[in-house]
GROMACS .gro file of C-alpha atoms in nm:
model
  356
    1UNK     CA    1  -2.287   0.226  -2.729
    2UNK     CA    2  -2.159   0.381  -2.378
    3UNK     CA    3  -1.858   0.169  -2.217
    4UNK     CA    4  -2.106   0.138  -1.914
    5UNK     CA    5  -2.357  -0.084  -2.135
    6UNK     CA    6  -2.112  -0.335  -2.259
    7UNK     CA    7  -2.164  -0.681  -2.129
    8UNK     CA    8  -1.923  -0.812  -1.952
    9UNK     CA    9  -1.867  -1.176  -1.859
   10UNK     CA   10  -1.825  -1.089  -1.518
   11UNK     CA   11  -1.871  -0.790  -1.303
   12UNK     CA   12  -1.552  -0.759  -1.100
   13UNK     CA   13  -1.217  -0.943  -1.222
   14UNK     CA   14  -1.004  -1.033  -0.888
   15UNK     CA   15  -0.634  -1.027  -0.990
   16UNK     CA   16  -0.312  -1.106  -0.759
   17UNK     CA   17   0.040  -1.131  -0.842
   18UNK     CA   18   0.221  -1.465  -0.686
   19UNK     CA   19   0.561  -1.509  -0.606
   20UNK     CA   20   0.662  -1.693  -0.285
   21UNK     CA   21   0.368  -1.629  -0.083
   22UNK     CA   22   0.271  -2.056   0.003
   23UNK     CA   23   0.288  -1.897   0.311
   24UNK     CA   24   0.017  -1.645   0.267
   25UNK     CA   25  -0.161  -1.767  -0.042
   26UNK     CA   26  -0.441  -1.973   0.139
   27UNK     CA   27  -0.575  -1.705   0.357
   28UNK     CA   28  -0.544  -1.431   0.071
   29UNK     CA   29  -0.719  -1.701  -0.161
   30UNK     CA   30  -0.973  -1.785   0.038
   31UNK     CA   31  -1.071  -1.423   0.175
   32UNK     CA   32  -1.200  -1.383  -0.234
   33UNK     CA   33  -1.349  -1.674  -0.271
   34UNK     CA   34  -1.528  -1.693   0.045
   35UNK     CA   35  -1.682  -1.350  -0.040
   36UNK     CA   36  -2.095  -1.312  -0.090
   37UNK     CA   37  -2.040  -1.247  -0.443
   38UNK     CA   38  -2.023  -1.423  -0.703
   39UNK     CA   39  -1.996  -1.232  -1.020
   40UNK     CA   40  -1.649  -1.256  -1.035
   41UNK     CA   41  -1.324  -1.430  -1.178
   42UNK     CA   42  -0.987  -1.454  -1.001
   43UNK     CA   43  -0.692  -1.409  -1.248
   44UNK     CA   44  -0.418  -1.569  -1.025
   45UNK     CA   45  -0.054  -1.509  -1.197
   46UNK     CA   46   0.249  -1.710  -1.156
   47UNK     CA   47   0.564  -1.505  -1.208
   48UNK     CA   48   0.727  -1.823  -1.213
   49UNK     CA   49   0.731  -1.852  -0.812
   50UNK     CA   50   1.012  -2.122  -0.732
   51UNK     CA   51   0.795  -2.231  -0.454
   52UNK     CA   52   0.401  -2.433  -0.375
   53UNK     CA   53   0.212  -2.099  -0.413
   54UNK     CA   54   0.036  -2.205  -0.730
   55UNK     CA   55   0.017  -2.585  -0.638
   56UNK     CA   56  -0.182  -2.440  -0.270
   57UNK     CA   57  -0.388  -2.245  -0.574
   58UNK     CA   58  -0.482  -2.556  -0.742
   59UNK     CA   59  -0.537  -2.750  -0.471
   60UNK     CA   60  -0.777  -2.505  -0.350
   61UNK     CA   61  -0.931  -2.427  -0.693
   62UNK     CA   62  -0.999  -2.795  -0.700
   63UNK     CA   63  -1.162  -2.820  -0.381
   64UNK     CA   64  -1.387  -2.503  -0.303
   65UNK     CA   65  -1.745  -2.450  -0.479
   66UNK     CA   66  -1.593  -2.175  -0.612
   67UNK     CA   67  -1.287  -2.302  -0.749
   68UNK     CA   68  -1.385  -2.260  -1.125
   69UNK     CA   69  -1.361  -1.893  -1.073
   70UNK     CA   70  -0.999  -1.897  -1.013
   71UNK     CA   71  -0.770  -1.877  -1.356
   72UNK     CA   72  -0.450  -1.939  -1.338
   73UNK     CA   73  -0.170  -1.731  -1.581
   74UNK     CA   74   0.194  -1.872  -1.587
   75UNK     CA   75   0.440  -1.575  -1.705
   76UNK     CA   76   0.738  -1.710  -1.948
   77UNK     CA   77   0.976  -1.607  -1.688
   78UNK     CA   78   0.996  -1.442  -1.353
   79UNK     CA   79   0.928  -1.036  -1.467
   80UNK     CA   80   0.810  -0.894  -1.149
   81UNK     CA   81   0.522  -0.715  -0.970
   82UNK     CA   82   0.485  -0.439  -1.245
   83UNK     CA   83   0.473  -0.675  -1.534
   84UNK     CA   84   0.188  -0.967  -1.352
   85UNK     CA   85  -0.003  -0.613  -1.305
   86UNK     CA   86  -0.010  -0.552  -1.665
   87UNK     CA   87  -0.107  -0.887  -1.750
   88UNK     CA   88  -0.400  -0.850  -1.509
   89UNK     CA   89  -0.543  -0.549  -1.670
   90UNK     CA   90  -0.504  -0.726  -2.060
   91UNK     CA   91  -0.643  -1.026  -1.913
   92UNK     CA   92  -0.990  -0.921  -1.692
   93UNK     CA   93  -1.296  -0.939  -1.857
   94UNK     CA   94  -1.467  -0.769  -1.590
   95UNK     CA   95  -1.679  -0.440  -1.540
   96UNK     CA   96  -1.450  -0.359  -1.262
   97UNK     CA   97  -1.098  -0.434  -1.165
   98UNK     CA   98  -0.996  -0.539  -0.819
   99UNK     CA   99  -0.592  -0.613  -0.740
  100UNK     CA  100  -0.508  -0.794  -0.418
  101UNK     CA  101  -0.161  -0.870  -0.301
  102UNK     CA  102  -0.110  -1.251  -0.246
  103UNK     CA  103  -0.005  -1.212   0.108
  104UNK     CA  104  -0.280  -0.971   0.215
  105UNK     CA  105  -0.634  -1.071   0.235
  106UNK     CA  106  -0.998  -0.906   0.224
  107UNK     CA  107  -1.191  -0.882   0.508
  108UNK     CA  108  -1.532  -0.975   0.485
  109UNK     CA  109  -1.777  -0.885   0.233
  110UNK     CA  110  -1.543  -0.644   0.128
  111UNK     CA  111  -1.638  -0.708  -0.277
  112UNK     CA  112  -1.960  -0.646  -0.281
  113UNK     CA  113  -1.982  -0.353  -0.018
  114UNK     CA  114  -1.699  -0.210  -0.297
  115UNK     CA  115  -1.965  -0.311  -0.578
  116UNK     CA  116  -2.247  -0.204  -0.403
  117UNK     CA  117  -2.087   0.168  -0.361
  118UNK     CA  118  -1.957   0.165  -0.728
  119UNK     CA  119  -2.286   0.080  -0.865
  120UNK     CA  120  -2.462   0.341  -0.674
  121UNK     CA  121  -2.202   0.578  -0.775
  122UNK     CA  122  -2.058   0.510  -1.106
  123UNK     CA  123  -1.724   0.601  -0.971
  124UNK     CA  124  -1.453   0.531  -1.196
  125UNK     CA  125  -1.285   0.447  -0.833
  126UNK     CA  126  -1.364   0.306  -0.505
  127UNK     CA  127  -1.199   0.328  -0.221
  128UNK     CA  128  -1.227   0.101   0.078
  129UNK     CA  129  -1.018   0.143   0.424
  130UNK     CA  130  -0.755  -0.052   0.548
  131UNK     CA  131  -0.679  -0.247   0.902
  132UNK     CA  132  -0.288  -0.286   0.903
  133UNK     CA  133  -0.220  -0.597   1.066
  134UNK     CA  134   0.086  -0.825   1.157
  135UNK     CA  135   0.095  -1.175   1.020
  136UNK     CA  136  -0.103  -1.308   1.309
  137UNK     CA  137  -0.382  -1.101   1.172
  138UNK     CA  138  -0.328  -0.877   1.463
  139UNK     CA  139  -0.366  -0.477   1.424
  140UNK     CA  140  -0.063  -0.244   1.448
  141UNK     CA  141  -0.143   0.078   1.568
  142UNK     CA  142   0.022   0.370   1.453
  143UNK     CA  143   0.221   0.206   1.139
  144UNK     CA  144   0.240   0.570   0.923
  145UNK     CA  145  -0.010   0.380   0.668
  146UNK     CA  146  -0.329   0.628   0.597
  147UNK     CA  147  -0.573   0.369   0.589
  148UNK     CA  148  -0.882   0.459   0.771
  149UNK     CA  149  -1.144   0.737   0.584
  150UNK     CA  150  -1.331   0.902   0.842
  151UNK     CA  151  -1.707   0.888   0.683
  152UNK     CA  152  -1.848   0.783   0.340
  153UNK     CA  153  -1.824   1.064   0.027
  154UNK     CA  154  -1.812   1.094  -0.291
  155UNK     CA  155  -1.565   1.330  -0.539
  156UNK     CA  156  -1.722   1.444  -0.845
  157UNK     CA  157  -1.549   1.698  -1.115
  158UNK     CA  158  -1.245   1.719  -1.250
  159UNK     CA  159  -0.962   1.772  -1.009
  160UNK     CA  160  -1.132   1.704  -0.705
  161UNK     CA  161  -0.939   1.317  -0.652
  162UNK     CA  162  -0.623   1.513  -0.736
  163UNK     CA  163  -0.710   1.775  -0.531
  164UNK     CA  164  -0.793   1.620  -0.253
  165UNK     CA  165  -0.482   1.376  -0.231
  166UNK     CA  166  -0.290   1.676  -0.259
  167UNK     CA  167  -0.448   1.957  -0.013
  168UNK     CA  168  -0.186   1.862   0.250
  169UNK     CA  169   0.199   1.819   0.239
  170UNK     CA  170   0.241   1.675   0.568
  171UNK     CA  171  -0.101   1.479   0.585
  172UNK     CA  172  -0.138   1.153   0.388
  173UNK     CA  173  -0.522   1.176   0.305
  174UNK     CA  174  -0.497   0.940   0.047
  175UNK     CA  175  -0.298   0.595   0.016
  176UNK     CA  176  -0.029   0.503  -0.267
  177UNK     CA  177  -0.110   0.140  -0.265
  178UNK     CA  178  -0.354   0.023  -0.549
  179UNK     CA  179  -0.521  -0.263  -0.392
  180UNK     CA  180  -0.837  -0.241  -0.253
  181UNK     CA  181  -0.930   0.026  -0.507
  182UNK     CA  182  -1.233  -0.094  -0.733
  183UNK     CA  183  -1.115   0.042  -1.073
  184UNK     CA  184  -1.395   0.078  -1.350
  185UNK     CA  185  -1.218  -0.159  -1.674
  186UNK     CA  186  -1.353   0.119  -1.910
  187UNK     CA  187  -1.190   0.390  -1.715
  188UNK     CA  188  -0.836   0.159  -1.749
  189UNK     CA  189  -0.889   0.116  -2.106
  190UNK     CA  190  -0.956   0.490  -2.212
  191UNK     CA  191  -0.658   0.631  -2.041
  192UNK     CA  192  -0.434   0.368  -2.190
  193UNK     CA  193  -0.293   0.301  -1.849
  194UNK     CA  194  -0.046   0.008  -1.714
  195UNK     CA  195   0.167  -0.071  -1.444
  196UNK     CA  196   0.567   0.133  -1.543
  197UNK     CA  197   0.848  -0.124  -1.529
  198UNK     CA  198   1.020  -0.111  -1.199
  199UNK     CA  199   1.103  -0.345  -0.895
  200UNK     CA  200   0.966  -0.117  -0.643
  201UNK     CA  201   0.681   0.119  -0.619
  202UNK     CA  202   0.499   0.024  -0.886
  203UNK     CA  203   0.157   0.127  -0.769
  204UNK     CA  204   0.303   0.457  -0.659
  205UNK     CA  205   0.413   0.540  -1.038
  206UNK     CA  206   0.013   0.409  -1.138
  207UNK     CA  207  -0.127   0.624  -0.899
  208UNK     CA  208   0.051   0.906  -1.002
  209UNK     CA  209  -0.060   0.862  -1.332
  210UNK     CA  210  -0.385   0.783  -1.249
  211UNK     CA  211  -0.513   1.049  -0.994
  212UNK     CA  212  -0.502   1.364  -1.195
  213UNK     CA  213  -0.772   1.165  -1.466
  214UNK     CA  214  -1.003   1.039  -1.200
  215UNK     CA  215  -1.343   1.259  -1.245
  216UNK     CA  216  -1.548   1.053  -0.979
  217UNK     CA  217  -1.406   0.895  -0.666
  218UNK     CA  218  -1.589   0.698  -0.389
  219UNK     CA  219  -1.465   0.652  -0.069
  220UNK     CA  220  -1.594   0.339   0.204
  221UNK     CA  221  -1.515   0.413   0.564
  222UNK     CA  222  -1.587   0.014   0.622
  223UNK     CA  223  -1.267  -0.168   0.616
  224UNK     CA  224  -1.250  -0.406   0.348
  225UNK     CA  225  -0.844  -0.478   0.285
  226UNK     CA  226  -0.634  -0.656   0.580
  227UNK     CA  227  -0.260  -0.525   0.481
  228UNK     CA  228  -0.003  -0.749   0.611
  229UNK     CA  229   0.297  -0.613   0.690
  230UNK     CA  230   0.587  -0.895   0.730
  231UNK     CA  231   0.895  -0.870   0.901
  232UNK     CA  232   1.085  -0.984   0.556
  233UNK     CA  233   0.923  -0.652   0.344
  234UNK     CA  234   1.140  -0.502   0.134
  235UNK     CA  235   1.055  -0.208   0.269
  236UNK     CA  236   1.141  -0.320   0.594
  237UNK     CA  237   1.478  -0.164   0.609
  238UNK     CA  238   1.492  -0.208   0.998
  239UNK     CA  239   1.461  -0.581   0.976
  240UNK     CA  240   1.732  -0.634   0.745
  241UNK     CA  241   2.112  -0.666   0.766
  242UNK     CA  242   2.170  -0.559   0.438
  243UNK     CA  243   2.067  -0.354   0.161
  244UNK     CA  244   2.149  -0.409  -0.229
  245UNK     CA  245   2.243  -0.023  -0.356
  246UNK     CA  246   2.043  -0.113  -0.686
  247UNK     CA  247   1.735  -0.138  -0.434
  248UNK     CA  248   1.840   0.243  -0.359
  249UNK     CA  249   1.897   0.341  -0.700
  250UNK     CA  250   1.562   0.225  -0.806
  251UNK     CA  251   1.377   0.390  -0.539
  252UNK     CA  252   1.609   0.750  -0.631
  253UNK     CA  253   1.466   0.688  -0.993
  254UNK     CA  254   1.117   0.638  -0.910
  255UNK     CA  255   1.156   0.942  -0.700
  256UNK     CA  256   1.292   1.101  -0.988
  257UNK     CA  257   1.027   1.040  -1.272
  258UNK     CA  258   0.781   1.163  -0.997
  259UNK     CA  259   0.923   1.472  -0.985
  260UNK     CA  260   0.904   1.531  -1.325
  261UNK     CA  261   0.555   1.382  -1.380
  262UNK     CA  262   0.431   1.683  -1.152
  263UNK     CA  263   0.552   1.939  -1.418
  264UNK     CA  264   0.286   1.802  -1.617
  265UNK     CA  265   0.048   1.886  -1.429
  266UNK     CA  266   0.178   2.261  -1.402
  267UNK     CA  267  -0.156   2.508  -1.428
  268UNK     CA  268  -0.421   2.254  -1.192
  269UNK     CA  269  -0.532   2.382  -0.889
  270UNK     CA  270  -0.263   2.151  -0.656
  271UNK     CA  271   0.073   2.195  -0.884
  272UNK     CA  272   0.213   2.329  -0.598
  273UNK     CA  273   0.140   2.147  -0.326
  274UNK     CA  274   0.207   1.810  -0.560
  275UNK     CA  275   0.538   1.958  -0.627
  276UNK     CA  276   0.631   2.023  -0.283
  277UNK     CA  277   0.530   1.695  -0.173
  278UNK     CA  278   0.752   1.521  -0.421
  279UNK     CA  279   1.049   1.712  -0.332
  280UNK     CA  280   0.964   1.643   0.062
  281UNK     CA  281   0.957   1.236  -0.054
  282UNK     CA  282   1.244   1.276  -0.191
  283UNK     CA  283   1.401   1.424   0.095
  284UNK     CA  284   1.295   1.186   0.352
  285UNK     CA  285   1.375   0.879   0.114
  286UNK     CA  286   1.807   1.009   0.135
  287UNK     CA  287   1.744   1.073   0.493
  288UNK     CA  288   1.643   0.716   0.494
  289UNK     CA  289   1.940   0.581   0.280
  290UNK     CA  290   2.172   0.809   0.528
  291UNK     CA  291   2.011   0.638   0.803
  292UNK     CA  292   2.067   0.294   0.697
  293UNK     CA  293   2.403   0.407   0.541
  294UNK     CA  294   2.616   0.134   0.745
  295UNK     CA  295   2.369  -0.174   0.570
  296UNK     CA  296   2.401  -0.071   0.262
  297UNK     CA  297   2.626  -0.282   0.031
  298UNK     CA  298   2.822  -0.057  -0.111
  299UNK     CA  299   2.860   0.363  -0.112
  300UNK     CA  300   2.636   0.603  -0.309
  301UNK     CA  301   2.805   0.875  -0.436
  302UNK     CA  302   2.761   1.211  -0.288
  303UNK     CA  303   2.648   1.310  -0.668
  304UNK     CA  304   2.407   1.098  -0.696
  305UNK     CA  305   2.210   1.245  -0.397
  306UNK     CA  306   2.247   1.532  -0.542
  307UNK     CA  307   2.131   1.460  -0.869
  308UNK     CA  308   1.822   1.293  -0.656
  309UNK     CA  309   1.751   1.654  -0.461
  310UNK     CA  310   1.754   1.838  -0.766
  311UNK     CA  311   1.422   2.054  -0.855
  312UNK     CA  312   1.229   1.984  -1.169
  313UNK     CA  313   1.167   2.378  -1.178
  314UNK     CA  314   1.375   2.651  -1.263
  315UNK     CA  315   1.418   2.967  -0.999
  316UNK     CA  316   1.159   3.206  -1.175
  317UNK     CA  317   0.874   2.913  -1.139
  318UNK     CA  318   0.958   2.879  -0.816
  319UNK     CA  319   0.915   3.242  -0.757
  320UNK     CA  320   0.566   3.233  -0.872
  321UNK     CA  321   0.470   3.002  -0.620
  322UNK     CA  322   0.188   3.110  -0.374
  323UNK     CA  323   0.239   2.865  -0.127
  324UNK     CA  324   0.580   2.668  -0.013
  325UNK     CA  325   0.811   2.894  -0.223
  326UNK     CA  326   1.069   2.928   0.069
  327UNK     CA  327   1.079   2.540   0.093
  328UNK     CA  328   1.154   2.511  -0.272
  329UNK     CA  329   1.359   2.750  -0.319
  330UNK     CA  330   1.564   2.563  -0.035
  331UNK     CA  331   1.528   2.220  -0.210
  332UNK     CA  332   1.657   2.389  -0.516
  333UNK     CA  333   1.988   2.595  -0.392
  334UNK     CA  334   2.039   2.215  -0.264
  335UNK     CA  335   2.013   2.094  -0.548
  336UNK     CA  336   2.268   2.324  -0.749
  337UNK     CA  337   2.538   2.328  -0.461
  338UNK     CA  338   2.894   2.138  -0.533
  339UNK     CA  339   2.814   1.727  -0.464
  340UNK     CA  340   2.979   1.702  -0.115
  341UNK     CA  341   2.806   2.080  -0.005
  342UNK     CA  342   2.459   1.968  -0.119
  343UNK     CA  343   2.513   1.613   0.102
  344UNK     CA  344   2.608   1.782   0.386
  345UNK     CA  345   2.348   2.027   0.379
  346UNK     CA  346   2.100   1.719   0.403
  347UNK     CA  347   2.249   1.577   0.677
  348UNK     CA  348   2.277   1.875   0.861
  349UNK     CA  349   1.867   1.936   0.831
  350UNK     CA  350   1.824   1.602   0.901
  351UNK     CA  351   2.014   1.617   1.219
  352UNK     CA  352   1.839   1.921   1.312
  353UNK     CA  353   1.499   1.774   1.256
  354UNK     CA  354   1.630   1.494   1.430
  355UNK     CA  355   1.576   1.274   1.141
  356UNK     CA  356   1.905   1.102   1.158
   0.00000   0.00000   0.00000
């Protein structure tokens, strides 16, 4: 039997993480449940959120005529984003896959205009856009997130996802985030994937992982995902006083098994345009720590950047490179300089690009 004629209990499993989001909870809850579709299930899980999210979830599970959708799952203890993730995927019984962040929320008929597309398809993916918004719900223009495609289109073959996420170092054609992506549960299953343990970037690391097996993508120019971005984000650097160096050191490691995840993919069509995008995040994310050097609570060693900077390639692969060689070869005398050298070289680019 195909994996596109099992029956499933439902068609699209919802799933959201919750940890301290009472104050976004209702709205995000609500924006499934209120959906024209009804062939669904909502896996809600508690990572043991010291707050009323999941009471607000009851309350409202108890109350709307679609409450019996919703399914609560309590984690044993408090194991973050990555880990609920996980749980989602063992957990759906769905055809399709759907991950919302509890303090975001879909905009209207968002599910089935992501079904409807999916169906017609049989993408293993679907991709809606995104409206960034403040808390109020209000848009934020120019916020650096890609989040609007252009037209409708579909990407069939192998590569072509890949391919097309990675035809541009300095353009962001396609988004990191894994909400609002309608994942077939087959598709999950088959590549054995899951969520990599990590407080940060989680859905970066999935992505990564996930992109170069996608054979069939669709892509929805109707917005379907309101992304909130809150003046408390972690990734807000600007808004906070202070930032814990493990924060850093995380985000230095994911940078670092991204790196080396491209030499995998050494022979496709966009090795080197993956690679040099990899090496440019990784750049930008110590121009960031160097920026925010005074908040953060306590010094990283000049080594450690270093160690960060370094390229996954040796100098002969380099040299083979058709395109971006000069850049690379850049990133990697960086990289092999003495600790203090390679820092300052940073800085110095960073001032000249006025980065810093």
């Amino acid at each position: 039997m195909e994996a596109s004629d099992i029956k499933h209990p439902c068609q699209v499993s919802v799933g959201m993480p919750v940890w301290c989001v009472e104050k976004y909870i209702r709205r995000c809850l609500l924006s499934v449940l209120d959906q024209d579709f009804d062939d669904m299930e909502v896996l809600v899980v508690n990572d043991c959120t010291p707050d009323k999210s999941v009471d607000i979830v009851k309350e409202i599970a108890a109350s709307h005529p679609k409450g019996i959708k919703v399914r609560v799952i309590h984690q044993p203890q408090n194991m973050g984003c990555w880990a609920a993730r996980n749980k989602i995927l063992e957990e759906a019984r769905g055809k399709y896959i759907l991950l919302i962040d509890s303090d975001d929320y879909f905009a209207e008929d968002a599910i089935p205009a992501l079904y409807k597309e999916a169906e017609r398809t049989n993408a293993e993916i679907t991709y809606g856009s995104i409206a960034v918004v403040d808390e109020d719900g209000n848009p934020i223009p120019n916020s650096g997130v890609q989040g609007i495609q252009q037209k409708d289109f579909v990407l069939i073959g192998e590569d072509k996802l890949a391919s097309y996420a990675n035809d541009n170092i300095h353009v962001l054609k396609l988004h990191n985030f894994i909400w609002n992506s309608l994942i077939r549960a087959d598709f999950i299953k088959k590549n054995h994937l899951r969520f990599r343990k990590t407080k940060f970037w989680d859905d970066v690391l999935f992505n990564a992982d996930m992109q170069p097996l996608v054979q069939s993508a669709a892509f929805l120019s109707k917005v379907t995902y309101n992304y909130v971005i809150r003046d408390d984000s972690l990734s807000n650097y600007q808004a906070r006083d202070v930032i814990n160096i493990t924060e850093i050191r995380q985000h230095l490691s994911n940078q670092s098994y991204l790196k080396e995840q491209s030499i995998s993919l050494k022979g496709k069509p966009y090795f080197e345009t993956r690679v040099t995008k990899m090496m440019m995040n990784t750049f930008y994310t110590i121009i960031g720590i160097i920026r925010n050097w005074a908040k953060l609570s306590e010094d990283i060693s000049s080594g450690e950047i270093r160690q960060a900077i370094k390229h996954p390639l040796g100098v002969m692969d380099i040299m083979r490179f058709r395109k971006f060689r000069g850049t690379n070869l850049l990133f990697w005398l960086i990289g092999i300089m003495p600790a203090t050298m390679s820092f300052a070289t940073i800085q110095a680019i960073g001032k000249i690009k006025k980065l810093t």
